[in-house]
Coordinates of C-alpha atoms in Angstrom, one line a residue:
M1 CA 60.4 67.5 86.8
A2 CA 60.5 66.2 83.7
A3 CA 57.6 66.6 81.6
R4 CA 55.3 63.3 80.2
P5 CA 55.8 62.3 76.4
Q6 CA 51.8 62.6 74.6
Q7 CA 50.1 59.6 75.0
P8 CA 48.2 59.6 71.0
G9 CA 45.4 59.8 71.0
R10 CA 44.4 62.4 74.1
P11 CA 44.6 66.1 74.1
A12 CA 47.4 68.2 73.9
P13 CA 47.9 70.2 77.5
P14 CA 47.1 73.5 77.4
R15 CA 50.5 75.5 78.0
Q16 CA 51.9 72.7 75.2
S17 CA 49.3 73.5 72.4
T18 CA 49.5 77.9 73.0
C19 CA 53.1 77.6 72.7
R20 CA 53.0 75.1 69.8
M21 CA 50.1 77.5 68.6
A22 CA 52.5 80.1 68.6
S23 CA 55.4 78.6 67.2
E24 CA 52.8 77.5 64.2
S25 CA 51.6 81.5 64.0
Y26 CA 55.5 83.0 64.1
L27 CA 57.0 80.5 61.9
R28 CA 54.7 81.6 58.8
A29 CA 55.0 85.0 59.8
Q30 CA 58.6 83.8 59.1
P31 CA 58.9 82.9 55.3
A32 CA 63.2 82.9 55.5
V33 CA 63.5 80.4 58.5
R34 CA 61.3 77.9 56.2
L35 CA 63.8 79.1 53.6
L36 CA 67.2 79.3 55.7
L37 CA 65.7 75.2 56.5
G38 CA 64.0 74.1 53.3
G39 CA 67.5 74.5 51.6
F40 CA 69.0 73.6 54.3
L41 CA 67.4 69.9 54.0
R42 CA 67.4 70.0 50.2
E43 CA 70.6 70.3 50.1
V44 CA 71.4 67.4 53.0
M45 CA 69.5 65.2 51.0
L46 CA 71.3 66.0 48.0
K47 CA 74.0 65.7 49.4
R48 CA 73.9 63.2 51.8
P49 CA 76.9 64.8 53.4
E50 CA 78.8 62.0 56.0
N51 CA 79.9 64.9 58.9
I52 CA 76.3 66.5 59.1
L53 CA 77.7 69.4 61.7
E54 CA 80.4 70.5 59.3
F55 CA 78.2 70.5 56.4
A56 CA 75.9 72.2 58.2
A57 CA 78.7 74.8 59.7
E58 CA 80.1 75.7 56.3
Y59 CA 76.0 76.4 55.2
F60 CA 75.2 78.6 57.4
T61 CA 78.1 80.3 57.5
D62 CA 78.4 80.8 53.6
P63 CA 78.7 84.4 53.4
E64 CA 76.1 84.6 49.9
L65 CA 73.3 82.3 52.4
P66 CA 71.8 85.9 53.4
G67 CA 71.5 87.1 49.3
K68 CA 70.2 83.9 47.8
I69 CA 67.4 84.1 51.2
Q70 CA 67.1 87.6 49.8
K71 CA 66.6 86.7 46.5
Q72 CA 64.0 83.8 47.1
L73 CA 62.3 86.9 49.6
Q74 CA 61.3 88.5 46.4
E75 CA 60.7 86.1 44.2
L76 CA 57.9 85.1 46.9
E77 CA 56.7 88.8 46.9
Q78 CA 56.2 88.4 43.4
K79 CA 54.4 85.7 43.0
D80 CA 51.4 87.3 45.7

């Protein structure tokens, strides 16, 4: 059975609410995820690639990406 789309003005069913809250909590605790996705989206907006799938594959397989993310994480820690 397919899930029904949520109607505006109605609260999410408890299972969806719990799942969403758990997902949000996880993402807040994982700054690397935010940095990875934010960096990717920034590059997409700047470069506007024709082939987004190829661009994403190249972006996420860049051997320098882990080092870039680690540097950004260290900069975040220094700000706190």
